[in-house]
Short mmCIF file of C-alpha atoms in Angstrom, two decimals:
data_model
loop_
_atom_site.label_atom_id
_atom_site.label_comp_id
_atom_site.label_asym_id
_atom_site.label_seq_id
_atom_site.Cartn_x
_atom_site.Cartn_y
_atom_site.Cartn_z
CA UNK A 1 -40.97 -25.87 49.33
CA UNK A 2 -44.15 -24.69 51.00
CA UNK A 3 -45.79 -27.27 53.44
CA UNK A 4 -49.10 -28.44 52.24
CA UNK A 5 -52.17 -26.63 53.70
CA UNK A 6 -53.89 -29.17 55.97
CA UNK A 7 -56.53 -26.79 57.19
CA UNK A 8 -59.14 -27.58 54.62
CA UNK A 9 -61.44 -30.47 54.35
CA UNK A 10 -61.61 -32.57 51.22
CA UNK A 11 -64.63 -30.57 50.11
CA UNK A 12 -62.39 -27.34 50.40
CA UNK A 13 -64.24 -25.76 53.13
CA UNK A 14 -62.37 -24.69 56.29
CA UNK A 15 -61.97 -27.49 58.76
CA UNK A 16 -63.77 -27.19 61.95
CA UNK A 17 -62.09 -24.77 64.45
CA UNK A 18 -59.86 -23.57 62.04
CA UNK A 19 -59.00 -19.75 61.34
CA UNK A 20 -60.71 -18.27 58.39
CA UNK A 21 -59.55 -15.15 56.56
CA UNK A 22 -56.59 -13.72 58.30
CA UNK A 23 -56.92 -16.41 61.04
CA UNK A 24 -55.37 -16.26 64.57
CA UNK A 25 -51.76 -16.04 65.35
CA UNK A 26 -50.30 -19.14 66.80
CA UNK A 27 -49.41 -18.75 70.61
CA UNK A 28 -45.95 -17.30 71.01
CA UNK A 29 -44.50 -20.49 72.85
CA UNK A 30 -46.18 -23.07 70.62
CA UNK A 31 -43.94 -25.98 69.78
CA UNK A 32 -42.26 -25.80 66.38
CA UNK A 33 -44.35 -27.70 63.68
CA UNK A 34 -43.39 -28.88 60.08
CA UNK A 35 -46.33 -27.16 58.73
CA UNK A 36 -44.89 -23.74 59.53
CA UNK A 37 -41.36 -22.50 59.96
CA UNK A 38 -42.76 -20.21 62.74
CA UNK A 39 -44.53 -22.94 64.65
CA UNK A 40 -48.24 -23.80 64.71
CA UNK A 41 -50.41 -24.84 61.64
CA UNK A 42 -50.27 -22.85 58.67
CA UNK A 43 -53.17 -20.57 58.56
CA UNK A 44 -55.85 -20.83 55.86
CA UNK A 45 -54.84 -17.34 54.53
CA UNK A 46 -51.29 -18.55 54.07
CA UNK A 47 -51.47 -19.09 50.32
CA UNK A 48 -50.74 -15.41 49.84
CA UNK A 49 -49.20 -15.49 46.26
CA UNK A 50 -51.50 -15.17 43.46
CA UNK A 51 -54.25 -13.54 45.84
CA UNK A 52 -55.61 -10.13 45.64
CA UNK A 53 -54.11 -7.78 48.32
CA UNK A 54 -54.63 -4.02 48.87
CA UNK A 55 -51.43 -2.04 48.11
CA UNK A 56 -49.48 -1.57 51.39
CA UNK A 57 -50.04 2.15 51.26
CA UNK A 58 -53.37 2.43 50.00
CA UNK A 59 -54.90 3.76 53.20
CA UNK A 60 -52.18 6.01 53.70
CA UNK A 61 -52.30 7.38 50.02
CA UNK A 62 -56.13 8.09 50.13
CA UNK A 63 -55.77 9.69 53.46
CA UNK A 64 -52.93 11.89 52.42
CA UNK A 65 -50.54 10.08 55.10
CA UNK A 66 -48.29 8.58 52.65
CA UNK A 67 -45.01 10.66 52.64
CA UNK A 68 -42.84 11.58 50.02
CA UNK A 69 -39.42 13.40 50.34
CA UNK A 70 -41.01 16.87 50.16
CA UNK A 71 -43.48 15.73 53.02
CA UNK A 72 -40.49 15.00 55.40
CA UNK A 73 -40.15 17.55 58.22
CA UNK A 74 -37.13 19.83 57.47
CA UNK A 75 -34.47 19.99 60.02
CA UNK A 76 -33.52 23.20 61.78
CA UNK A 77 -31.18 25.09 59.42
CA UNK A 78 -32.24 23.37 56.20
CA UNK A 79 -31.46 25.48 53.17
CA UNK A 80 -32.90 25.20 49.73
CA UNK A 81 -31.17 25.04 46.22
CA UNK A 82 -31.86 25.90 42.88
CA UNK A 83 -29.95 25.15 39.59
CA UNK A 84 -28.48 27.62 37.30
CA UNK A 85 -29.27 26.55 33.85
CA UNK A 86 -27.33 27.37 30.74
CA UNK A 87 -29.41 29.57 28.23
CA UNK A 88 -27.50 28.27 25.15
CA UNK A 89 -26.90 24.97 23.31
CA UNK A 90 -23.11 25.04 22.80
CA UNK A 91 -20.40 27.23 23.74
CA UNK A 92 -17.16 27.81 25.46
CA UNK A 93 -17.66 28.55 29.19
CA UNK A 94 -15.81 31.83 30.08
CA UNK A 95 -17.30 32.37 33.56
CA UNK A 96 -20.33 32.58 35.68
CA UNK A 97 -21.22 36.06 37.35
CA UNK A 98 -23.41 35.24 40.31
CA UNK A 99 -23.00 38.97 42.14
CA UNK A 100 -26.61 39.88 41.39
CA UNK A 101 -27.88 36.58 42.93
CA UNK A 102 -25.87 36.94 45.87
CA UNK A 103 -27.14 40.57 46.64
CA UNK A 104 -30.48 39.26 46.97
CA UNK A 105 -31.84 38.89 50.75
CA UNK A 106 -31.82 35.35 51.95
CA UNK A 107 -29.32 34.03 49.38
CA UNK A 108 -26.49 32.23 51.11
CA UNK A 109 -24.19 30.97 48.39
CA UNK A 110 -23.46 30.08 44.79
CA UNK A 111 -22.09 26.62 44.39
CA UNK A 112 -19.90 25.81 41.22
CA UNK A 113 -17.68 23.18 40.14
CA UNK A 114 -14.69 24.93 42.32
CA UNK A 115 -16.70 23.71 45.52
CA UNK A 116 -16.60 19.99 44.69
CA UNK A 117 -14.44 18.12 47.09
CA UNK A 118 -14.01 14.97 45.08
CA UNK A 119 -14.26 14.10 41.34
CA UNK A 120 -15.53 16.73 39.14
CA UNK A 121 -16.93 14.26 36.63
CA UNK A 122 -20.08 12.05 37.91
CA UNK A 123 -19.13 8.43 38.59
CA UNK A 124 -21.14 7.34 35.73
CA UNK A 125 -20.23 4.14 33.52
CA UNK A 126 -18.79 6.18 30.78
CA UNK A 127 -17.31 8.85 33.10
CA UNK A 128 -18.15 11.46 30.41
CA UNK A 129 -20.46 13.93 32.47
CA UNK A 130 -19.23 16.76 34.39
CA UNK A 131 -20.90 17.21 37.82
CA UNK A 132 -21.47 21.08 36.87
CA UNK A 133 -20.58 22.57 33.48
CA UNK A 134 -17.07 23.73 33.28
CA UNK A 135 -15.04 24.64 30.12
CA UNK A 136 -18.05 23.93 28.01
CA UNK A 137 -21.66 24.36 27.70
CA UNK A 138 -23.19 21.39 25.83
CA UNK A 139 -27.00 21.81 26.02
CA UNK A 140 -29.74 24.35 26.93
CA UNK A 141 -30.51 23.60 30.71
CA UNK A 142 -27.02 22.45 31.54
CA UNK A 143 -26.49 23.04 35.37
CA UNK A 144 -23.44 25.29 35.88
CA UNK A 145 -23.85 25.66 39.64
CA UNK A 146 -26.51 25.97 42.28
CA UNK A 147 -27.85 29.06 44.34
CA UNK A 148 -28.53 28.16 48.00
CA UNK A 149 -31.06 30.33 49.77
CA UNK A 150 -33.32 30.34 53.00
CA UNK A 151 -36.30 29.70 50.82
CA UNK A 152 -37.11 27.78 47.66
CA UNK A 153 -38.58 30.71 45.79
CA UNK A 154 -35.75 32.90 46.85
CA UNK A 155 -33.22 30.25 45.50
CA UNK A 156 -35.21 29.96 42.05
CA UNK A 157 -35.52 33.79 41.67
CA UNK A 158 -31.76 34.22 42.45
CA UNK A 159 -30.70 31.53 40.13
CA UNK A 160 -32.07 33.27 37.32
CA UNK A 161 -30.03 36.28 37.88
CA UNK A 162 -26.80 34.44 37.33
CA UNK A 163 -25.29 35.60 34.13
CA UNK A 164 -23.37 33.36 31.70
CA UNK A 165 -20.30 34.42 29.91
CA UNK A 166 -20.18 31.92 27.02
CA UNK A 167 -18.41 32.16 23.62
CA UNK A 168 -20.91 30.54 21.09
CA UNK A 169 -20.00 27.36 19.14
CA UNK A 170 -21.96 25.53 16.48
CA UNK A 171 -24.69 23.14 18.01
CA UNK A 172 -25.44 19.62 16.76
CA UNK A 173 -29.29 19.24 17.02
CA UNK A 174 -30.26 16.19 14.89
CA UNK A 175 -29.01 12.70 14.50
CA UNK A 176 -28.79 12.81 10.78
CA UNK A 177 -26.24 15.87 11.46
CA UNK A 178 -24.46 13.90 14.23
CA UNK A 179 -24.14 10.83 11.94
CA UNK A 180 -22.73 12.63 9.23
CA UNK A 181 -20.05 14.23 11.71
CA UNK A 182 -19.65 10.86 13.24
CA UNK A 183 -20.45 12.47 16.49
CA UNK A 184 -21.02 9.57 18.90
CA UNK A 185 -21.07 9.05 22.57
CA UNK A 186 -20.19 5.30 22.29
CA UNK A 187 -18.78 3.40 19.38
CA UNK A 188 -21.31 1.89 16.72
CA UNK A 189 -22.61 -1.59 17.17
CA UNK A 190 -23.31 -3.94 14.24
CA UNK A 191 -25.37 -7.28 14.24
CA UNK A 192 -25.56 -9.56 11.19
CA UNK A 193 -26.95 -12.78 10.39
CA UNK A 194 -26.61 -14.34 6.93
CA UNK A 195 -25.97 -12.27 4.06
CA UNK A 196 -28.38 -9.28 3.86
CA UNK A 197 -27.05 -7.68 0.88
CA UNK A 198 -27.15 -10.92 -1.55
CA UNK A 199 -30.78 -11.77 -0.09
CA UNK A 200 -31.96 -8.09 -0.86
CA UNK A 201 -30.50 -8.70 -4.46
CA UNK A 202 -32.51 -11.90 -5.04
CA UNK A 203 -35.67 -10.63 -3.54
CA UNK A 204 -38.75 -10.25 -5.87
CA UNK A 205 -39.59 -7.01 -4.35
CA UNK A 206 -37.74 -4.27 -2.41
CA UNK A 207 -38.64 -1.14 -0.49
CA UNK A 208 -36.37 1.41 0.99
CA UNK A 209 -37.29 4.18 3.61
CA UNK A 210 -36.67 6.44 6.58
CA UNK A 211 -38.62 7.63 9.38
CA UNK A 212 -38.32 9.19 12.78
CA UNK A 213 -39.99 8.65 16.23
CA UNK A 214 -39.70 11.09 18.86
CA UNK A 215 -38.97 11.36 22.50
CA UNK A 216 -41.24 11.29 25.51
CA UNK A 217 -41.17 13.23 28.93
CA UNK A 218 -41.41 11.06 32.02
CA UNK A 219 -43.76 13.42 33.82
CA UNK A 220 -43.59 11.65 37.01
CA UNK A 221 -46.14 13.33 39.51
CA UNK A 222 -43.19 13.59 42.11
CA UNK A 223 -40.69 15.62 40.45
CA UNK A 224 -36.83 15.04 40.87
CA UNK A 225 -36.01 15.88 44.60
CA UNK A 226 -32.98 14.94 47.16
CA UNK A 227 -32.59 16.00 50.63
CA UNK A 228 -29.07 15.75 51.98
CA UNK A 229 -28.30 15.83 55.83
CA UNK A 230 -24.93 15.90 57.17
CA UNK A 231 -24.28 13.35 60.15
CA UNK A 232 -21.40 13.15 62.59
CA UNK A 233 -17.96 12.23 61.65
CA UNK A 234 -18.22 12.93 57.73
CA UNK A 235 -21.29 10.68 57.33
CA UNK A 236 -24.19 11.53 55.25
CA UNK A 237 -27.96 10.64 54.96
CA UNK A 238 -29.59 11.10 51.53
CA UNK A 239 -33.23 11.10 50.99
CA UNK A 240 -33.75 10.43 47.27
CA UNK A 241 -36.65 9.97 44.97
CA UNK A 242 -34.61 7.26 42.95
CA UNK A 243 -35.03 4.05 41.32
CA UNK A 244 -31.51 3.15 42.14
CA UNK A 245 -30.37 4.00 45.60
CA UNK A 246 -27.04 2.19 45.24
CA UNK A 247 -26.08 4.49 42.34
CA UNK A 248 -26.95 7.60 44.20
CA UNK A 249 -24.84 6.33 47.34
CA UNK A 250 -21.81 5.54 44.73
CA UNK A 251 -22.11 8.89 42.79
CA UNK A 252 -22.57 10.95 46.13
CA UNK A 253 -19.55 9.46 47.88
CA UNK A 254 -17.42 9.87 44.57
CA UNK A 255 -18.29 13.47 44.42
CA UNK A 256 -17.65 14.11 48.08
CA UNK A 257 -14.18 12.09 48.06
CA UNK A 258 -15.63 9.42 50.66
CA UNK A 259 -16.06 5.88 50.98
CA UNK A 260 -19.33 4.33 49.96
CA UNK A 261 -19.95 3.35 53.59
CA UNK A 262 -19.99 7.01 54.90
CA UNK A 263 -23.14 7.58 52.63
CA UNK A 264 -26.69 6.05 53.19
CA UNK A 265 -29.49 6.67 50.81
CA UNK A 266 -33.11 5.91 51.59
CA UNK A 267 -36.21 6.17 49.37
CA UNK A 268 -39.51 4.95 50.98
CA UNK A 269 -41.39 5.61 47.75
CA UNK A 270 -41.50 7.50 44.47
CA UNK A 271 -44.45 9.41 42.92
CA UNK A 272 -43.28 7.67 39.72
CA UNK A 273 -40.11 6.93 38.01
CA UNK A 274 -40.74 5.29 34.59
CA UNK A 275 -36.94 5.05 34.24
CA UNK A 276 -36.41 8.87 34.65
CA UNK A 277 -35.15 8.32 38.22
CA UNK A 278 -32.79 5.28 37.33
CA UNK A 279 -29.64 7.46 36.96
CA UNK A 280 -30.75 10.92 36.78
CA UNK A 281 -31.89 11.09 40.44
CA UNK A 282 -28.43 11.01 41.22
CA UNK A 283 -27.59 14.35 39.75
CA UNK A 284 -29.74 16.01 42.30
CA UNK A 285 -28.38 14.11 45.17
CA UNK A 286 -24.86 14.97 44.10
CA UNK A 287 -25.60 18.59 43.67
CA UNK A 288 -27.40 18.96 47.14
CA UNK A 289 -24.57 17.00 48.76
CA UNK A 290 -21.89 19.36 47.36
CA UNK A 291 -23.91 22.34 48.64
CA UNK A 292 -24.46 20.76 52.22
CA UNK A 293 -20.71 19.78 52.37
CA UNK A 294 -19.92 23.65 51.80
CA UNK A 295 -22.29 25.13 53.99
CA UNK A 296 -22.26 22.46 56.73
CA UNK A 297 -26.03 22.20 56.84
CA UNK A 298 -29.08 20.22 55.56
CA UNK A 299 -29.87 20.94 51.88
CA UNK A 300 -32.96 20.14 49.90
CA UNK A 301 -33.04 20.52 46.15
CA UNK A 302 -36.50 20.11 44.28
CA UNK A 303 -36.60 20.93 40.74
CA UNK A 304 -39.17 23.27 39.27
CA UNK A 305 -41.31 21.26 36.53
CA UNK A 306 -39.93 23.54 33.92
CA UNK A 307 -36.29 23.14 35.06
CA UNK A 308 -37.07 19.39 35.24
CA UNK A 309 -38.10 19.48 31.42
CA UNK A 310 -34.82 21.26 30.52
CA UNK A 311 -32.26 19.42 32.64
CA UNK A 312 -33.54 15.80 32.60
CA UNK A 313 -33.32 13.22 29.73
CA UNK A 314 -36.13 11.70 28.01
CA UNK A 315 -36.99 8.66 26.06
CA UNK A 316 -34.48 8.36 23.25
CA UNK A 317 -35.66 9.87 19.85
CA UNK A 318 -34.67 7.42 17.18
CA UNK A 319 -34.18 7.84 13.43
CA UNK A 320 -34.20 4.82 10.85
CA UNK A 321 -33.17 4.02 7.22
CA UNK A 322 -33.88 0.51 5.93
CA UNK A 323 -34.08 -1.54 2.89
CA UNK A 324 -36.19 -4.50 2.77
CA UNK A 325 -36.69 -7.36 0.27
CA UNK A 326 -39.70 -9.64 0.30
CA UNK A 327 -41.62 -12.12 -1.93
CA UNK A 328 -44.99 -11.98 -3.20
CA UNK A 329 -46.63 -13.45 0.14
CA UNK A 330 -45.02 -10.63 2.00
CA UNK A 331 -42.37 -12.98 3.69
CA UNK A 332 -39.15 -11.12 4.43
CA UNK A 333 -36.04 -11.96 2.44
CA UNK A 334 -33.53 -9.58 3.57
CA UNK A 335 -33.23 -6.62 5.81
CA UNK A 336 -30.59 -3.67 6.04
CA UNK A 337 -31.49 -1.63 8.90
CA UNK A 338 -29.75 1.60 10.45
CA UNK A 339 -30.93 2.81 13.66
CA UNK A 340 -29.71 6.17 14.82
CA UNK A 341 -30.40 7.01 18.49
CA UNK A 342 -30.31 10.50 19.66
CA UNK A 343 -28.37 10.05 23.03
CA UNK A 344 -27.73 13.67 23.92
CA UNK A 345 -24.43 15.08 25.07
CA UNK A 346 -23.26 12.12 27.21
CA UNK A 347 -23.65 8.25 27.37
CA UNK A 348 -25.78 7.68 30.28
CA UNK A 349 -27.81 4.48 29.62
CA UNK A 350 -27.71 4.90 25.85
CA UNK A 351 -25.57 1.92 25.21
CA UNK A 352 -27.95 -0.54 26.87
CA UNK A 353 -31.00 1.10 25.58
CA UNK A 354 -29.70 1.15 21.98
CA UNK A 355 -28.51 -2.59 22.39
CA UNK A 356 -32.09 -3.60 23.49
CA UNK A 357 -33.43 -1.56 20.31
CA UNK A 358 -31.36 -3.98 18.23
CA UNK A 359 -32.70 -7.00 20.11
CA UNK A 360 -36.18 -5.83 19.65
CA UNK A 361 -35.81 -5.07 15.89
CA UNK A 362 -37.34 -8.47 15.22
CA UNK A 363 -40.25 -8.15 17.50
CA UNK A 364 -41.98 -11.41 16.84
CA UNK A 365 -40.69 -12.20 13.30
CA UNK A 366 -37.89 -14.38 11.95
CA UNK A 367 -35.17 -12.35 10.36
CA UNK A 368 -33.27 -14.66 8.21
CA UNK A 369 -30.61 -12.46 6.48
CA UNK A 370 -30.22 -9.10 8.31
CA UNK A 371 -27.68 -6.54 8.86
CA UNK A 372 -28.40 -3.89 11.64
CA UNK A 373 -26.09 -0.91 12.40
CA UNK A 374 -26.83 1.09 15.69
CA UNK A 375 -25.13 4.55 15.99
CA UNK A 376 -25.37 6.11 19.27
CA UNK A 377 -25.49 9.80 18.25
CA UNK A 378 -24.01 12.76 20.27
CA UNK A 379 -26.02 16.01 20.25
CA UNK A 380 -26.33 19.19 22.10
CA UNK A 381 -29.40 18.20 24.10
CA UNK A 382 -29.93 16.76 27.67
CA UNK A 383 -28.66 13.45 27.97
CA UNK A 384 -31.47 10.85 27.18
CA UNK A 385 -32.01 8.26 29.53
CA UNK A 386 -34.10 5.08 30.60
CA UNK A 387 -37.90 5.08 29.99
CA UNK A 388 -40.40 2.29 30.20
CA UNK A 389 -39.33 -0.43 27.57
CA UNK A 390 -35.77 0.88 27.62
CA UNK A 391 -35.11 0.72 23.88
CA UNK A 392 -37.71 -2.17 23.22
CA UNK A 393 -40.40 0.02 21.90
CA UNK A 394 -37.90 1.61 19.39
CA UNK A 395 -36.94 -1.44 18.14
CA UNK A 396 -40.56 -2.91 17.78
CA UNK A 397 -41.99 0.11 15.97
CA UNK A 398 -39.37 -0.09 12.81
CA UNK A 399 -40.35 -3.79 12.10
CA UNK A 400 -43.90 -3.01 12.48
CA UNK A 401 -43.53 -0.12 10.12
CA UNK A 402 -41.78 -2.10 7.68
CA UNK A 403 -44.29 -5.06 7.68
CA UNK A 404 -47.06 -2.44 7.16
CA UNK A 405 -45.21 -0.81 4.20
CA UNK A 406 -44.88 -4.48 2.80
CA UNK A 407 -48.68 -4.83 3.21
CA UNK A 408 -49.57 -1.80 1.62
CA UNK A 409 -46.94 -2.41 -1.40
CA UNK A 410 -48.65 -5.83 -2.06
CA UNK A 411 -52.31 -4.94 -1.19
CA UNK A 412 -52.45 -7.53 1.55
CA UNK A 413 -54.01 -7.46 4.92
CA UNK A 414 -51.49 -6.47 7.38
CA UNK A 415 -52.25 -9.43 9.85
CA UNK A 416 -51.74 -11.94 7.00
CA UNK A 417 -48.16 -10.53 6.68
CA UNK A 418 -47.56 -10.47 10.22
CA UNK A 419 -48.61 -14.17 10.38
CA UNK A 420 -46.36 -15.01 7.51
CA UNK A 421 -43.20 -13.88 9.24
CA UNK A 422 -43.82 -15.07 12.71
CA UNK A 423 -41.09 -17.11 14.57
CA UNK A 424 -41.78 -20.99 14.09
CA UNK A 425 -41.82 -23.66 16.62
CA UNK A 426 -39.24 -26.13 15.18
CA UNK A 427 -37.68 -24.14 12.62
CA UNK A 428 -37.25 -20.39 12.12
CA UNK A 429 -37.06 -20.17 15.96
CA UNK A 430 -33.71 -18.45 16.56
CA UNK A 431 -33.25 -14.75 16.86
CA UNK A 432 -30.68 -12.53 14.97
CA UNK A 433 -28.69 -12.50 18.32
CA UNK A 434 -28.66 -16.49 18.54
CA UNK A 435 -31.33 -16.82 21.08
CA UNK A 436 -33.91 -19.62 20.71
CA UNK A 437 -37.57 -18.63 20.97
CA UNK A 438 -39.17 -21.11 23.21
CA UNK A 439 -42.84 -21.65 24.64
CA UNK A 440 -44.15 -19.97 21.29
CA UNK A 441 -47.68 -19.78 21.15
CA UNK A 442 -48.15 -16.58 18.97
CA UNK A 443 -49.64 -18.08 15.90
CA UNK A 444 -52.32 -20.07 17.37
CA UNK A 445 -53.15 -17.24 19.90
CA UNK A 446 -53.38 -14.74 17.12
CA UNK A 447 -55.45 -16.91 15.13
CA UNK A 448 -58.06 -17.44 17.86
CA UNK A 449 -58.04 -13.60 18.58
CA UNK A 450 -58.61 -13.02 14.96
CA UNK A 451 -61.54 -15.26 15.08
CA UNK A 452 -63.08 -14.33 18.44
CA UNK A 453 -62.54 -10.52 17.86
CA UNK A 454 -63.99 -10.86 14.29
CA UNK A 455 -61.19 -9.08 12.91
CA UNK A 456 -61.73 -10.25 9.31
CA UNK A 457 -65.49 -9.22 9.41
CA UNK A 458 -64.71 -5.77 10.99
CA UNK A 459 -61.98 -5.10 8.36
CA UNK A 460 -64.66 -5.19 5.72
CA UNK A 461 -66.98 -3.19 7.59
CA UNK A 462 -64.47 -0.58 8.17
CA UNK A 463 -63.40 -0.50 4.52
CA UNK A 464 -67.08 0.07 3.65
CA UNK A 465 -67.32 2.84 6.29
CA UNK A 466 -64.22 4.66 5.09
CA UNK A 467 -65.22 4.63 1.43
CA UNK A 468 -68.27 6.50 2.46
CA UNK A 469 -66.75 8.98 4.78
CA UNK A 470 -64.43 11.61 3.40
CA UNK A 471 -63.23 13.04 6.75
CA UNK A 472 -63.48 10.62 9.77
CA UNK A 473 -61.77 7.36 9.30
CA UNK A 474 -61.63 4.22 11.22
CA UNK A 475 -58.82 1.55 11.56
CA UNK A 476 -58.12 -1.88 13.43
CA UNK A 477 -54.85 -3.68 14.01
CA UNK A 478 -53.83 -6.97 15.77
CA UNK A 479 -50.15 -6.88 16.56
CA UNK A 480 -48.11 -9.62 18.48
CA UNK A 481 -45.32 -8.70 20.97
CA UNK A 482 -42.21 -10.53 21.92
CA UNK A 483 -40.66 -8.63 24.86
CA UNK A 484 -37.28 -9.52 26.41
CA UNK A 485 -37.26 -9.30 30.27
CA UNK A 486 -34.25 -9.03 32.78
CA UNK A 487 -30.94 -7.29 32.09
CA UNK A 488 -29.00 -8.04 28.94
CA UNK A 489 -25.85 -7.55 31.20
CA UNK A 490 -26.57 -10.77 32.97
CA UNK A 491 -24.57 -9.96 36.19
CA UNK A 492 -27.30 -7.54 37.14
CA UNK A 493 -29.83 -10.33 37.38
CA UNK A 494 -29.52 -10.88 41.02
CA UNK A 495 -31.19 -9.47 44.13
CA UNK A 496 -31.02 -9.58 48.01
CA UNK A 497 -33.34 -9.17 50.75
CA UNK A 498 -32.93 -8.87 54.71
CA UNK A 499 -35.69 -10.61 56.46
CA UNK A 500 -36.34 -10.33 60.21
CA UNK A 501 -38.51 -12.77 62.16
CA UNK A 502 -39.43 -11.41 65.62
CA UNK A 503 -40.63 -13.11 68.78
CA UNK A 504 -44.16 -12.15 68.51
CA UNK A 505 -44.62 -13.67 65.09
CA UNK A 506 -44.32 -10.51 63.00
CA UNK A 507 -41.82 -10.14 60.13
CA UNK A 508 -39.97 -7.33 58.47
CA UNK A 509 -38.46 -7.37 55.08
CA UNK A 510 -35.91 -5.05 53.37
CA UNK A 511 -35.18 -5.67 49.81
CA UNK A 512 -33.36 -4.22 46.83
CA UNK A 513 -36.22 -3.06 44.85
CA UNK A 514 -37.76 0.57 44.98
CA UNK A 515 -41.68 1.38 45.29
CA UNK A 516 -42.99 3.78 42.77
CA UNK A 517 -46.48 2.84 42.65
CA UNK A 518 -46.24 -0.48 41.14
CA UNK A 519 -46.88 -2.23 44.45
CA UNK A 520 -43.54 -3.88 44.68
CA UNK A 521 -43.61 -3.98 48.52
CA UNK A 522 -46.99 -5.67 48.58
CA UNK A 523 -45.83 -8.27 46.31
CA UNK A 524 -42.71 -8.99 48.06
CA UNK A 525 -44.75 -9.04 51.47
CA UNK A 526 -47.07 -11.65 49.98
CA UNK A 527 -43.90 -13.75 48.91
CA UNK A 528 -42.64 -13.78 52.39
CA UNK A 529 -45.91 -14.41 53.84
CA UNK A 530 -46.34 -17.43 51.67
CA UNK A 531 -42.99 -18.74 52.23
CA UNK A 532 -43.14 -18.30 55.99
CA UNK A 533 -46.65 -19.55 56.33
CA UNK A 534 -47.89 -16.50 58.15
CA UNK A 535 -50.83 -14.05 57.62
CA UNK A 536 -49.99 -11.45 55.05
CA UNK A 537 -50.89 -8.85 57.51
CA UNK A 538 -47.87 -9.86 59.80
CA UNK A 539 -45.32 -8.80 57.18
CA UNK A 540 -44.08 -5.28 56.71
CA UNK A 541 -41.73 -4.19 53.86
CA UNK A 542 -39.46 -1.13 54.94
CA UNK A 543 -38.12 1.83 52.87
CA UNK A 544 -35.33 0.88 50.43
CA UNK A 545 -32.10 1.71 52.14
CA UNK A 546 -28.47 1.23 51.19
CA UNK A 547 -27.69 0.27 54.80
#
């Protein structure tokens, strides 16, 4: 527990002689006090949590002094790699001819699957993705190898000279086609409660429909990049723009055939991630590490933006088929829902993404009799991956679409249909995956928002405007959201930190999170300062580092 702040008088003004603002650091040899673990009285600024602090890198960002991986000084002998990307969606790989690329001045090597010292398959959970394409090509942009050269542009130009020898095979490019062929990266998942078919048969009204939502490119400002440096005695240091340094460490050591302790991964900050660097930053680190291993020198790999678009995964596109039953008030009676996730050619994180879509198919509404089937479809596209919301938006959108369809069918205000179906407080408060909804304030909150925003009055005015406007139309919506946090695999809901307290009163903290613009290091520093009772300015968060 934090010690009470005794530096303020009853009227909440600073006591005479007490520090204000950041305050002064207690003397180094001050006797320990119960008021602060570091000795001395807790300064007035010690209530750090909940306060507003500048981002710890703000000044450096504005001054252009905050370094990203491509800003790091390159060691002497550093070479640059570029990916060799497949020009077709599916086929039998007969060979790669790099002779024209190797003849270009400045080109040092062509790296392929034959140069992998460890496992030729990435150490992903499903173990279904090759490090480099071999035997088959599975999507346009699949990396079959690297060209390594003295400069970035030489490597990129040479990579485009590599010729692919491929025997074409039919490509599966839509989820509907994949579903018909039962082409899946993982087995389907079915979640049921009650008897959806019987409830649909009893329902006064029914609607059936299909629709699709597309993917989305992460478009982080800092592209995918890795810089791999060989150290002494078969040790390696990897600078990676990654949301998951531990996984990069695991993947690289697996591909090099080494123990995890031989590889150290560091990430000071990312220029955006949004899920796109959760697993797929690992690909670049592995590729660069294989090149560095063969050539015995540092190798940097930074994707051109066009290559990034082709190679890396996006938000999962989804397709839906639903049958819904409802009564005259718009209350749901039964729901049958099929969700088809376009996963691409490998599983990546498609399993938990598709699971979370199931868990959010209710959004804020009670589904009494429901049957949901989730199909994780394998297509000949890049493997789709984590994206903010992680399947939640793909689940929320389907029930919102269904409720809007019900409102249109009955001629009711969409907000009234939503209010009719909200989770209850004492009843109708358990999800279709058997979790109780607690602290539910949605109904009074939405009612208050509708009143204070003049939702009803504005609906009337909008309807009048639209009746007189043949081209430009207006709309208004008030939509609730219930969103689950933390990992559905609960073993991942843990964290660690290393805190150093130095004799001059300064504190250094290293934690397992990664900084990608969200201010995580600033927030952690505030928590540490609050717990230790020291000024915020005395706490420094260091780079994420697997060591």
